[in-house]
PDB file of C-alpha atoms in Angstrom:
ATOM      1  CA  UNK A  26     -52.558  22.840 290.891  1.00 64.00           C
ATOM      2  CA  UNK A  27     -49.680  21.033 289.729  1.00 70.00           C
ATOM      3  CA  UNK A  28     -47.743  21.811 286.658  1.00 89.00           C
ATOM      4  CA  UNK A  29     -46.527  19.657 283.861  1.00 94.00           C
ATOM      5  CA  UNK A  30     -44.606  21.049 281.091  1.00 95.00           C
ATOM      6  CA  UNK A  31     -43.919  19.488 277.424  1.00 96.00           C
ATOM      7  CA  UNK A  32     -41.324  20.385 275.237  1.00 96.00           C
ATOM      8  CA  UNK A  33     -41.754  20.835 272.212  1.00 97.00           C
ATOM      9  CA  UNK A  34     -45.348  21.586 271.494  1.00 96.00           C
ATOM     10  CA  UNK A  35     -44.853  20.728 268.448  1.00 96.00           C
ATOM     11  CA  UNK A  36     -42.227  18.728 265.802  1.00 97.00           C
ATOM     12  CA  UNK A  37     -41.846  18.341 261.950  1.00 97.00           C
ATOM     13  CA  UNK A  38     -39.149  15.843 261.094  1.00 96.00           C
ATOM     14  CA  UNK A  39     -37.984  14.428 257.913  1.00 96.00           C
ATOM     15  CA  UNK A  40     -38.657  10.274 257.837  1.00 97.00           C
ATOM     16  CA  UNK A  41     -36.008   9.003 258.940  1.00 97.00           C
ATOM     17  CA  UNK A  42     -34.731  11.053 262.085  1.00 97.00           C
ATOM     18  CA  UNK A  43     -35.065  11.015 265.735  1.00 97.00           C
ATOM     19  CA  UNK A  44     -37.018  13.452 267.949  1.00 97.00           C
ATOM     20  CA  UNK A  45     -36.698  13.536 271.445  1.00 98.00           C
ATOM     21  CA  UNK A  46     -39.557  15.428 273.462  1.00 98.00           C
ATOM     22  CA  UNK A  47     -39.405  16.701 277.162  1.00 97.00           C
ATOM     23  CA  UNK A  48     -41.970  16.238 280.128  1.00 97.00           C
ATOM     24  CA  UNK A  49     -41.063  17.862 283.406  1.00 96.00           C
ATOM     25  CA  UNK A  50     -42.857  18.341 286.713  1.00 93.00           C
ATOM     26  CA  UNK A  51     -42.177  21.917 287.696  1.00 92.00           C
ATOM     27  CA  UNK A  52     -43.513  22.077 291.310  1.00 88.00           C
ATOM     28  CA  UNK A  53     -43.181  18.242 292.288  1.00 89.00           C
ATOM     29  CA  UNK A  54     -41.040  15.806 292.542  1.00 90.00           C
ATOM     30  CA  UNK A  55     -42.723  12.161 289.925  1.00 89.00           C
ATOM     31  CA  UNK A  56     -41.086   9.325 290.333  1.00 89.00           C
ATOM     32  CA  UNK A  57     -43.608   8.085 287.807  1.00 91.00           C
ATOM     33  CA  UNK A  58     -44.563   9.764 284.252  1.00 93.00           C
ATOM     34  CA  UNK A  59     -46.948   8.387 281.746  1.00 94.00           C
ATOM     35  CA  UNK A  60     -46.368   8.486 278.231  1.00 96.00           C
ATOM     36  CA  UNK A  61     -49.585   8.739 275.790  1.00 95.00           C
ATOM     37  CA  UNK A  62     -50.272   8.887 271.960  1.00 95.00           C
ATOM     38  CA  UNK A  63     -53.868  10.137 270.808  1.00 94.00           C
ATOM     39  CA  UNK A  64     -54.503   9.882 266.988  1.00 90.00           C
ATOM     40  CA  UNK A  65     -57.393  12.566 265.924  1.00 86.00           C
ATOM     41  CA  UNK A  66     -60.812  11.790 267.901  1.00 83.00           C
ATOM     42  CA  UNK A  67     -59.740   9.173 269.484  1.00 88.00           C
ATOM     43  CA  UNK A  68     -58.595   7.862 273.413  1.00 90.00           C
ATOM     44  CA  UNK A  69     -55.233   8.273 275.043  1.00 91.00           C
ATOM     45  CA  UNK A  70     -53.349   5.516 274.407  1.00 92.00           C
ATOM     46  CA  UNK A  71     -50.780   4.469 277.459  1.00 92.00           C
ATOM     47  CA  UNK A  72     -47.869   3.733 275.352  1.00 95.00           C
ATOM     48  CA  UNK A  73     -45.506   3.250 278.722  1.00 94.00           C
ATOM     49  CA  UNK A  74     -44.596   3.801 282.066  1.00 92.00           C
ATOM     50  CA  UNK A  75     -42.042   6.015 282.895  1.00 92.00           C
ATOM     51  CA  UNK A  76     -40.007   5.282 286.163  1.00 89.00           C
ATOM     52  CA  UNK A  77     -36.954   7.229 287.668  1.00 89.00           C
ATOM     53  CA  UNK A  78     -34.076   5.170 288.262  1.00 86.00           C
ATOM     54  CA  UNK A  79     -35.149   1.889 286.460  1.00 87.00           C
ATOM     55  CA  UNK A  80     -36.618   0.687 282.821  1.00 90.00           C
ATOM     56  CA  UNK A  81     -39.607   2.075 282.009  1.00 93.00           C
ATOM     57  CA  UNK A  82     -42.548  -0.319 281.097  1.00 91.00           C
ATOM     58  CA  UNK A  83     -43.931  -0.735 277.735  1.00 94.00           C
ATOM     59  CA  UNK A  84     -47.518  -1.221 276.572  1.00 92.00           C
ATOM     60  CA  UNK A  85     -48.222  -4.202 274.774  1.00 92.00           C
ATOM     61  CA  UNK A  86     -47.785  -3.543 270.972  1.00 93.00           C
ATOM     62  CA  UNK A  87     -45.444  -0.426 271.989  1.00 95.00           C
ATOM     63  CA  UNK A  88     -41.364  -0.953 270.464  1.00 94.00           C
ATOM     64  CA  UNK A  89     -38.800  -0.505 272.841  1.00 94.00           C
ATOM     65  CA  UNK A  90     -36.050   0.066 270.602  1.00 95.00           C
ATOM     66  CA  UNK A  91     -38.495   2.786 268.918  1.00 96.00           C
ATOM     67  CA  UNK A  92     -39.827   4.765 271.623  1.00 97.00           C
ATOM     68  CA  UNK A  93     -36.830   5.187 274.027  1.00 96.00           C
ATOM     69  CA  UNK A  94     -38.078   6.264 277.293  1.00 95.00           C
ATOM     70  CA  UNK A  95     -35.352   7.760 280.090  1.00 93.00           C
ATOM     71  CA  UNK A  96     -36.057   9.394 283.242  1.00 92.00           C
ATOM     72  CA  UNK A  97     -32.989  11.280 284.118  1.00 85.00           C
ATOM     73  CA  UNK A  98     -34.238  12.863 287.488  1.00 91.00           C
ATOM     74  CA  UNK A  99     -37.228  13.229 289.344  1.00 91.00           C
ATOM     75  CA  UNK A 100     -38.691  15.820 287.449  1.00 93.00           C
ATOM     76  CA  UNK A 101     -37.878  14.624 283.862  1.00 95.00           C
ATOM     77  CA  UNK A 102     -38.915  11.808 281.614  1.00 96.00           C
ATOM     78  CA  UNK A 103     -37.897  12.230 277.856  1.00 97.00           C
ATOM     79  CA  UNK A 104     -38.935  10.100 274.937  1.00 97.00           C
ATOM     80  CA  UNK A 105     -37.262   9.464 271.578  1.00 97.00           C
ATOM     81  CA  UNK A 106     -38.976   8.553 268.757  1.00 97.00           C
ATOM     82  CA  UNK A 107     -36.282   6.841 266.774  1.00 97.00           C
ATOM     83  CA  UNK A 108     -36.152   6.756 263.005  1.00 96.00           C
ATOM     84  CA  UNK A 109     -39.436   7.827 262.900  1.00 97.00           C
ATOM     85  CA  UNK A 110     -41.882   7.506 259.958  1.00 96.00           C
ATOM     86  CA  UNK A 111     -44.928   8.733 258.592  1.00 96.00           C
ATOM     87  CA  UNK A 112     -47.471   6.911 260.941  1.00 95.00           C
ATOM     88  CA  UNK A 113     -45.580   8.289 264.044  1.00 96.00           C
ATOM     89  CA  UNK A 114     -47.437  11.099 263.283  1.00 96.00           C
ATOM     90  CA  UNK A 115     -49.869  11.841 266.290  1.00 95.00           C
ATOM     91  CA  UNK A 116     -50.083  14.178 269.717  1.00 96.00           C
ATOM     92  CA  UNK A 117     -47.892  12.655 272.309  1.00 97.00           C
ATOM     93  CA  UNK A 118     -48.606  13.841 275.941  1.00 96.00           C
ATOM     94  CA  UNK A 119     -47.173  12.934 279.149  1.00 96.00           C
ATOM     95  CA  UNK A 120     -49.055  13.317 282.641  1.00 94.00           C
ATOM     96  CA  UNK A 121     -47.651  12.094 285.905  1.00 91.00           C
ATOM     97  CA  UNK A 122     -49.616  11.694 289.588  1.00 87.00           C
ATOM     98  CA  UNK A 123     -48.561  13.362 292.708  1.00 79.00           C
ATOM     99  CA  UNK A 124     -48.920  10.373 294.687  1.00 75.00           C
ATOM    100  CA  UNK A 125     -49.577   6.703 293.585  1.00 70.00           C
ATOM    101  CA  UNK A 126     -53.189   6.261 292.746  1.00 68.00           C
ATOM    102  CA  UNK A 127     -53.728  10.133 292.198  1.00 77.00           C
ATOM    103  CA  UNK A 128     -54.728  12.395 289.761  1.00 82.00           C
ATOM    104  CA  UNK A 129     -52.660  12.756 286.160  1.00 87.00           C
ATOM    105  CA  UNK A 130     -51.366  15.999 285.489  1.00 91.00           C
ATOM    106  CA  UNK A 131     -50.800  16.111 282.106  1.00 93.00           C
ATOM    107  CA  UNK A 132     -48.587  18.000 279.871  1.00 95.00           C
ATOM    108  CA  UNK A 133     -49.646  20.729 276.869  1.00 95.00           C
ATOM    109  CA  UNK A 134     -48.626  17.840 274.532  1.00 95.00           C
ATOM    110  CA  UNK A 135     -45.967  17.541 271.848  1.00 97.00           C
ATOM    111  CA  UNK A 136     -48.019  17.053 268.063  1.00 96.00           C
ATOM    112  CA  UNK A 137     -45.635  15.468 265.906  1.00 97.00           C
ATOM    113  CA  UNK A 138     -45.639  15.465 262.149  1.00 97.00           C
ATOM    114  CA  UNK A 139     -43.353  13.374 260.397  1.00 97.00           C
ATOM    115  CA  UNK A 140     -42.991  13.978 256.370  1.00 96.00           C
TER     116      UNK A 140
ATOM    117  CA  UNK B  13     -57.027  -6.367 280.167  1.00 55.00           C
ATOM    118  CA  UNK B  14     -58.939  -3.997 281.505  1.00 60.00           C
ATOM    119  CA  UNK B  15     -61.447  -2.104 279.304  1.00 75.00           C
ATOM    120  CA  UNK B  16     -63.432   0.988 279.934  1.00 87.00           C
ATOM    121  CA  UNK B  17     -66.310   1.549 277.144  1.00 91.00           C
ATOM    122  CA  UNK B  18     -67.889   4.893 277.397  1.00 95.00           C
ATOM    123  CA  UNK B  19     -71.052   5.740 275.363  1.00 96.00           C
ATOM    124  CA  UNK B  20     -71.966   7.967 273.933  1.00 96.00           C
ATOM    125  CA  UNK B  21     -69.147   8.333 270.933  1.00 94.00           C
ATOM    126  CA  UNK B  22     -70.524  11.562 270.411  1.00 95.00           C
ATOM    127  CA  UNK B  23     -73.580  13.805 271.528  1.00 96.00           C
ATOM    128  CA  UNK B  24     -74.949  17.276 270.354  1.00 96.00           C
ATOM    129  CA  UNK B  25     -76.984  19.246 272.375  1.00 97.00           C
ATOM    130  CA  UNK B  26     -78.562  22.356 272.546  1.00 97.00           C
ATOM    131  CA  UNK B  27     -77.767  24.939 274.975  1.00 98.00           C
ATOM    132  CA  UNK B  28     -79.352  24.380 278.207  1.00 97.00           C
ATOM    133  CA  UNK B  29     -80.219  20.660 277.782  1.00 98.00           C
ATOM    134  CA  UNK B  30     -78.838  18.086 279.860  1.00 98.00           C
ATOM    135  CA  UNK B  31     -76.469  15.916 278.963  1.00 98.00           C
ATOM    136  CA  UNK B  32     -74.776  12.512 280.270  1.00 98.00           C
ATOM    137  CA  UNK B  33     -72.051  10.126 279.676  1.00 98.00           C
ATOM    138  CA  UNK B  34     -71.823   6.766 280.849  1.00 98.00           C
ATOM    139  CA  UNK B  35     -68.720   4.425 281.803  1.00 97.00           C
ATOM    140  CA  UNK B  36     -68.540   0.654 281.545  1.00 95.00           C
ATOM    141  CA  UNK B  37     -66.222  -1.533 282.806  1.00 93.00           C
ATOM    142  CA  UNK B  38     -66.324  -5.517 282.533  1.00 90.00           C
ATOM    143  CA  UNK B  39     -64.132  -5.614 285.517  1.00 90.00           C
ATOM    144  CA  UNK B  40     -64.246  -4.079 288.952  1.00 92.00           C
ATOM    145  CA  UNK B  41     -62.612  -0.564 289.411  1.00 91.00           C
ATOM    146  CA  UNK B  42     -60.146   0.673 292.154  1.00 89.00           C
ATOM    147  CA  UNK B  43     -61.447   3.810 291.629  1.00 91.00           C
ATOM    148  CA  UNK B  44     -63.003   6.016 288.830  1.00 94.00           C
ATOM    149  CA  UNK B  45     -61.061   9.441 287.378  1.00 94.00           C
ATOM    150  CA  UNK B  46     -62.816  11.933 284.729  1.00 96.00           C
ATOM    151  CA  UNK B  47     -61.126  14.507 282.699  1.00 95.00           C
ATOM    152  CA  UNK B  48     -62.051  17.087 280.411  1.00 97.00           C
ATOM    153  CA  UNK B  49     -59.806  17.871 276.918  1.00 95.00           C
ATOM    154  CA  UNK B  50     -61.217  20.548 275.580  1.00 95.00           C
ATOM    155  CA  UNK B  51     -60.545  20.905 271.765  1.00 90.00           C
ATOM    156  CA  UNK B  52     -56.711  21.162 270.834  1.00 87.00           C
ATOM    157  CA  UNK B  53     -55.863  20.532 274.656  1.00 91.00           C
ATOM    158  CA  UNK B  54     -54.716  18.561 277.191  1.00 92.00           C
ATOM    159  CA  UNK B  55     -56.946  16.155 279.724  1.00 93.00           C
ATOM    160  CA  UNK B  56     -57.962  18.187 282.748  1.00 93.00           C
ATOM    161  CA  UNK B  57     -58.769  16.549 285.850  1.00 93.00           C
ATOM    162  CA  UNK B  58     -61.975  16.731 287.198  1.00 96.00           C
ATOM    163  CA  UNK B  59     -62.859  14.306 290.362  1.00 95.00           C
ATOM    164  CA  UNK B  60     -61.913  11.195 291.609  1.00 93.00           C
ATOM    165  CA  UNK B  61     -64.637   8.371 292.857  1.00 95.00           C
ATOM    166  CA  UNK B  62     -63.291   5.796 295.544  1.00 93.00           C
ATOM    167  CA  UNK B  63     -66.270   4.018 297.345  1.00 95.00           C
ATOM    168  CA  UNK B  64     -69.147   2.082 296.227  1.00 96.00           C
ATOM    169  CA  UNK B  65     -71.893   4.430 295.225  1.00 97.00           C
ATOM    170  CA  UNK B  66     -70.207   7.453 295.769  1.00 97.00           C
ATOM    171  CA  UNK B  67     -72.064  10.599 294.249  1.00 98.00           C
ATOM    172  CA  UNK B  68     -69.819  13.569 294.265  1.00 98.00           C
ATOM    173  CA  UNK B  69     -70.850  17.432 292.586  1.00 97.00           C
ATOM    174  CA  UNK B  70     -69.172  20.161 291.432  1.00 96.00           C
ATOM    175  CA  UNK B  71     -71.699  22.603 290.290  1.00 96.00           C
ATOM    176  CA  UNK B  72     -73.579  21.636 287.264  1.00 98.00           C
ATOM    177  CA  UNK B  73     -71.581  18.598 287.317  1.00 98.00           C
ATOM    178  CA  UNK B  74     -72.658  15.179 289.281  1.00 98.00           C
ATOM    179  CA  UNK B  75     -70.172  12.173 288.928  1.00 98.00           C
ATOM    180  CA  UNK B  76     -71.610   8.745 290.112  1.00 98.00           C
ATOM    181  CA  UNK B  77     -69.945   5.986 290.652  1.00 97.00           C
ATOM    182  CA  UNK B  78     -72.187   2.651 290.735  1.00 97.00           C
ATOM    183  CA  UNK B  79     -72.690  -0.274 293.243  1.00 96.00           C
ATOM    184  CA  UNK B  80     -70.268  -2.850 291.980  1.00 95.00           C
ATOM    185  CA  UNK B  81     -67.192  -0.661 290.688  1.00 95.00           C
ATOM    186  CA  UNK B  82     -68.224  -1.391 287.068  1.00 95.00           C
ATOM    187  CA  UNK B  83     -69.620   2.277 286.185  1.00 96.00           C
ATOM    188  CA  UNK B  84     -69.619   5.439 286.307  1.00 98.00           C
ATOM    189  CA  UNK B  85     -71.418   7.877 284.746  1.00 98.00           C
ATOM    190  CA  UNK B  86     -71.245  12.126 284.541  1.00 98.00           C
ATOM    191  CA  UNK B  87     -74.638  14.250 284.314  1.00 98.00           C
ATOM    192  CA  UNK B  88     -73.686  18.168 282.999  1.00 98.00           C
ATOM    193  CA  UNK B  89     -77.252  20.048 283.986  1.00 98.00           C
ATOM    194  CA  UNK B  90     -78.250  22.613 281.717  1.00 98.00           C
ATOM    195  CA  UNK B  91     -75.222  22.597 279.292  1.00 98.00           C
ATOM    196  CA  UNK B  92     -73.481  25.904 278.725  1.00 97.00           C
ATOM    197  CA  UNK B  93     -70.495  26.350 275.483  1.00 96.00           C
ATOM    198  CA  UNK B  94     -68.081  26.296 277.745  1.00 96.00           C
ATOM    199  CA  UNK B  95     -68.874  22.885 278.237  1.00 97.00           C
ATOM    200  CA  UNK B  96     -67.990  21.643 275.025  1.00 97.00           C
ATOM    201  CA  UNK B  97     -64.736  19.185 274.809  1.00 97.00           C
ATOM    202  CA  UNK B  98     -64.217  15.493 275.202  1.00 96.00           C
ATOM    203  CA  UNK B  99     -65.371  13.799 278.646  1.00 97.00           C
ATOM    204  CA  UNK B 100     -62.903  10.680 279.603  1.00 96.00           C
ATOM    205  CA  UNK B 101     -63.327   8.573 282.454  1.00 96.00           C
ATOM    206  CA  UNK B 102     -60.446   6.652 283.021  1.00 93.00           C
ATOM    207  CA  UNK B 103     -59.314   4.353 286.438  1.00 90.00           C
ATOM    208  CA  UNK B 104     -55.973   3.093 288.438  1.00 84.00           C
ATOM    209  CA  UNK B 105     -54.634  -0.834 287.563  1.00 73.00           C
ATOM    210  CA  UNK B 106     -50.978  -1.948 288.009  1.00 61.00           C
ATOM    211  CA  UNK B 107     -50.285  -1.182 291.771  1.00 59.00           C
ATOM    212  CA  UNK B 108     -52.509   1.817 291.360  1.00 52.00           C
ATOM    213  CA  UNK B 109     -50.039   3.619 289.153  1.00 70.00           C
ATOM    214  CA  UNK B 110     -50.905   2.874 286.186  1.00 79.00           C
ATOM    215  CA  UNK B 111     -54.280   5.298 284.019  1.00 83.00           C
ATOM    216  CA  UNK B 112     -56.327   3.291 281.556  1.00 85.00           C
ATOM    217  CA  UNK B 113     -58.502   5.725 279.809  1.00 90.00           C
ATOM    218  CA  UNK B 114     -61.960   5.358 278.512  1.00 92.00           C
ATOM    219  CA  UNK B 115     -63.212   5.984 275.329  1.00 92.00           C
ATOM    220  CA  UNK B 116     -64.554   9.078 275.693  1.00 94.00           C
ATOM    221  CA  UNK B 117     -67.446  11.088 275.069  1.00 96.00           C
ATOM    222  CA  UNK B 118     -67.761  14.012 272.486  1.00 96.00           C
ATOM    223  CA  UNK B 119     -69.697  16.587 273.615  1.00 97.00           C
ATOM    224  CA  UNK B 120     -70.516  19.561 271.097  1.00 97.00           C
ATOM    225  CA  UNK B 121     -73.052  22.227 272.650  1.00 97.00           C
ATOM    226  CA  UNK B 122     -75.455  24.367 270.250  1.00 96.00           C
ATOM    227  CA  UNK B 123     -76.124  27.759 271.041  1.00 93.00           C
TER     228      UNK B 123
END
């Protein structure tokens, strides 16, 4: 099946900083990614849509300006988490589809801690 | 928006019991996605439902997806440990790009 990979797995940051984590495709080509945040026992939360070559789309509720979101290539999406804070804190995981309306392949998942 | 509700929250079972999860939607689905995440990982596909109705299996495993689009639900026969994790059904919106994600269901097998 198809392969997603996150990096890092996981983050500790000082509040305050900016930490940029990595989703790439490594055996297709996604013009789309997904960007997710799951707190503990809870749903993934879409926090935006990811698109190569153009903006990517933000969630209602989800800050730009906080979460930068930049897909340099086909098979890479990064987000920033920019001056990040205490209730950043959470899993982030990316998945992207093969084809539109197809499966998610998601990522390990990046758990971030921010003290 | 759209909302998928799944129910259970949570359900305990003992080894070799049945077990299903069920997926409400108060508008009609394109289509109808379930994962797996087991505990500490990442949501695993499982199957994809398209048509009105559909009833697909994968061994112990029968995914349903009901008349009108709104539901779905996922029957595990005779549980095993390896089936523990979190069950999420989730569906395409937005041009059929975009993943909204149930709830999900905890599922916590006893041996």
């Amino acid at each position: 099946g198809a392969v997603v990979s996150q990096h890092p797995s996981w983050v500790i940051c000082k509040s305050g900083t900016s930490v940029k984590i990595e989703c790439r495709s490594l055996d297709f080509q996604a013009t789309t990614m997904f960007w997710y945040r799951q707190f503990p026992k809870q749903s993934l939360m879409l926090m935006a849509t990811s698109n190569e070559g153009s903006k990517a789309t933000y969630e209602q509720g989800v800050e730009k300006d906080k979460f930068l979101i930049n897909h340099a290539s086909l098979t890479l999406s990064t987000l920033t988490v920019t001056s990040a804070h205490p209730e950043d804190s959470s899993f982030y995981i990316c998945s992207a589809p093969r084809w539109s309306g197809g499966e998610q392949y998601f990522g390990p998942g990046t758990r971030l801690t921010v003290t | 928006g759209q909302q998928v509700m799944q129910i259970p929250q949570y359900q305990h079972v003992q080894e070799g019991e049945d077990f299903t999860t069920y997926c409400n939607s108060s508008t009609t689905l394109s289509n109808i996605q379930w994962y797996k995440q087991r505990p500490g990982g990442h949501p695993v596909f499982l199957i994809q439902l398209v048509k009105s109705g559909e009833v697909k299996k994968q061994k112990r495993l029968t995914f349903q997806f009901g008349e009108a689009k709104k539901n779905s639900s996922l029957h595990i026969t005779a549980t095993q440990t390896t089936d523990v994790g979190t069950y999420f059904c989730a569906s395409n919106s937005g041009g059929y790009q975009k993943v909204t994600f149930g709830t999900g269901t905890k599922l916590q097998v006893i041996p």
